Amino acid sequence: MKAAHWYRLSAAFLAAYGFLVVAHNETETDEIQDETARDACPLRLERRGRCEGEECPYQVSLPPLTLQLPKQFSRIEEVVKEVQNLKEIIHSLRKSCQDCKLQADDSRDPGGNALLLPSTRAPELAGDNRVEELESQVNELSSELKNAKEEINILQGRLEKLNLVNMNNIENYVDSKVANLTFVVNSLDGKCSSKCPNQEQIQSRPVQHLIYKDCSDYYAIGKRSSEIYRVTPDPKNSSFEVFCDMETMGGGWTVLQARLDGSVNFTRTWRDYKAGFGNLRREFWLGNDKIHLLTKSKEMILRIDLEDFNGVKLYATYDQFYVANEFLKYRLHVGNYNGTAGDALHYSKHYNHNLKFFTTPDRDNDRYPSGNCGLYYSSGWWFDACLSANLNGKYYHQKYKGVRNGIFWGTWPGISDAQTGGYKSSFKEAKMMIRPKHFKS
Ligand SMILES: [Ca+2]
C-alpha cells in the first residue's frame, strides 16, 4: 500500500514537472537577457510575445527544483511489473479453477446434467459437498490413526512384558517341569499295571540284576553297615560310588558332603565341583553331576548335621531337595525346614539360597553384582548376594579373624553375636546327606 501511494504521488508530480519543462522548451525567447537580474532573483516574471491592447502574455520562471525521493522509488517499475504478473496469474488461476469445477461436475455426472441445472448455486453446492466429504474422510482417518496409536501402545506394553520373560523365567519353568516329572516318576516307582511281573518272579530274580539307585536301596536289601556302595541313579548314566550312612536317624542316607578335619581343600574350580573331589571315607564333595542324578532319580529330602568346637550337635532337614543339571547351573531347590540348627538356607528375603545357581571361584552365577561370592568366600556354593550359609567354606581348627570364609551356618545359636577381638566361630564337623522322601526303615 505504501509503495502504491508513493507511485501515485510521484507520477502526478512528474507529470506536472514534465509539462513545465516542455512548455519552457517550446517558448520562443525574445526578451532581454539580464544575467545579473537573473542571478539576483531566481523567480522572474517576463512578458512573452506581443500585447493585444492592454492584454499581454506573461511567463513566470521558477528556480530549478530538487526533490528527495524515497529509495524505493527505483523499484516502482519492478513493483508495477510484479503486480501485473500477479494479476495475470490470478486471472489464469481463476480460469483454470473454473475449468476444474466444470471437469469435476462432468466426472460426477457423465451426462453433464449438472451443467444444465437451473440454479447457478449448483457448482458451489457441489464444492461444499465435496469439502464436507473430504472433511469427514479426514476425521475418519484421524480417528483410525488414534486407534492405531492406541494399539501400538498396547503392543508396546506387551512387548515390554515379554522382555521380562528372560532366561531366568525360562529356567524357572524348566526346573519346575523337571521337578514335577521327577515327582510323577517317583510316585509311579513300584506301582505296576496288570502286565507287571508278579512278586514271586521279582523275588526269584538274582540280586545282582537289581539296580541300586541310592543308599536306601541297599538299606532295603538289609545292608546296615555305613560303607561305600556303588549306585546307579540313572541307568542311562554310568554308576558311581557313594558313602552310605546306615546309622543316623534310621539309615539309608547317601552322603553328599563331609567335613571332619580340614584335610581336603574346598576352594576349588567349577570342574572340581562338577566331578567331585576328596576322600569318600573322610572329607569330600560328591560332585554336582552325581548330586543332580541322585535327586532327579527320586524325590529326596536333605539332612545337614553340624557340630561346633564346643561339642554342640544340631541338625536341619528339608523335605525336598533337588539340584538341577549343569546347563541350569546346578540350581538348588530346597523345601520346608525342620530341625534344631535353624533354617539358614532360607535366612531372609535378602539371604535365601533356595533357587540360586551354583557359583565357584572361577564361575560367577551369584546374585552379587560387584564380584564373585565364591572367590570372596573361598568356596563353591549356591550363593545369593552372598550368604547365610556356606558349608563348603574353609576349614578352621579354631576361631578365626577377617573375612567370614569358614564353614558357616547363619542360624547357629550365638554365631552372629559379637565375639571378643572380632573372632568368628567355625565348625568341627559338617555333613550333608539325602534319602528318598518315602523311605521306610
Ligand atoms: Ca557376582
mmCIF file with all atom_site columns, C-alpha atoms in Angstrom, residues 15 72 82 97 144 208 213 418:
data_model
loop_
_atom_site.group_PDB
_atom_site.id
_atom_site.type_symbol
_atom_site.label_atom_id
_atom_site.label_alt_id
_atom_site.label_comp_id
_atom_site.label_asym_id
_atom_site.label_entity_id
_atom_site.label_seq_id
_atom_site.pdbx_PDB_ins_code
_atom_site.Cartn_x
_atom_site.Cartn_y
_atom_site.Cartn_z
_atom_site.occupancy
_atom_site.B_iso_or_equiv
_atom_site.pdbx_formal_charge
_atom_site.auth_seq_id
_atom_site.auth_comp_id
_atom_site.auth_asym_id
_atom_site.auth_atom_id
_atom_site.pdbx_PDB_model_num
ATOM 1 C CA . ALA A 1 15  ? 3.630   14.894   -14.947 1.00 0.00 ? 15  ALA A CA 1
ATOM 2 C CA . GLN A 1 72  ? 12.024  2.524    -3.060  1.00 0.00 ? 72  GLN A CA 1
ATOM 3 C CA . GLU A 1 82  ? 5.106   -7.745   -10.456 1.00 0.00 ? 82  GLU A CA 1
ATOM 4 C CA . CYS A 1 97  ? -10.363 -23.093  -11.383 1.00 0.00 ? 97  CYS A CA 1
ATOM 5 C CA . GLU A 1 144 ? -8.275  -44.537  12.666  1.00 0.00 ? 144 GLU A CA 1
ATOM 6 C CA . GLN A 1 208 ? 22.771  -108.641 41.027  1.00 0.00 ? 208 GLN A CA 1
ATOM 7 C CA . LYS A 1 213 ? 19.740  -96.093  42.769  1.00 0.00 ? 213 LYS A CA 1
ATOM 8 C CA . ALA A 1 418 ? 29.924  -60.052  68.718  1.00 0.00 ? 418 ALA A CA 1
#
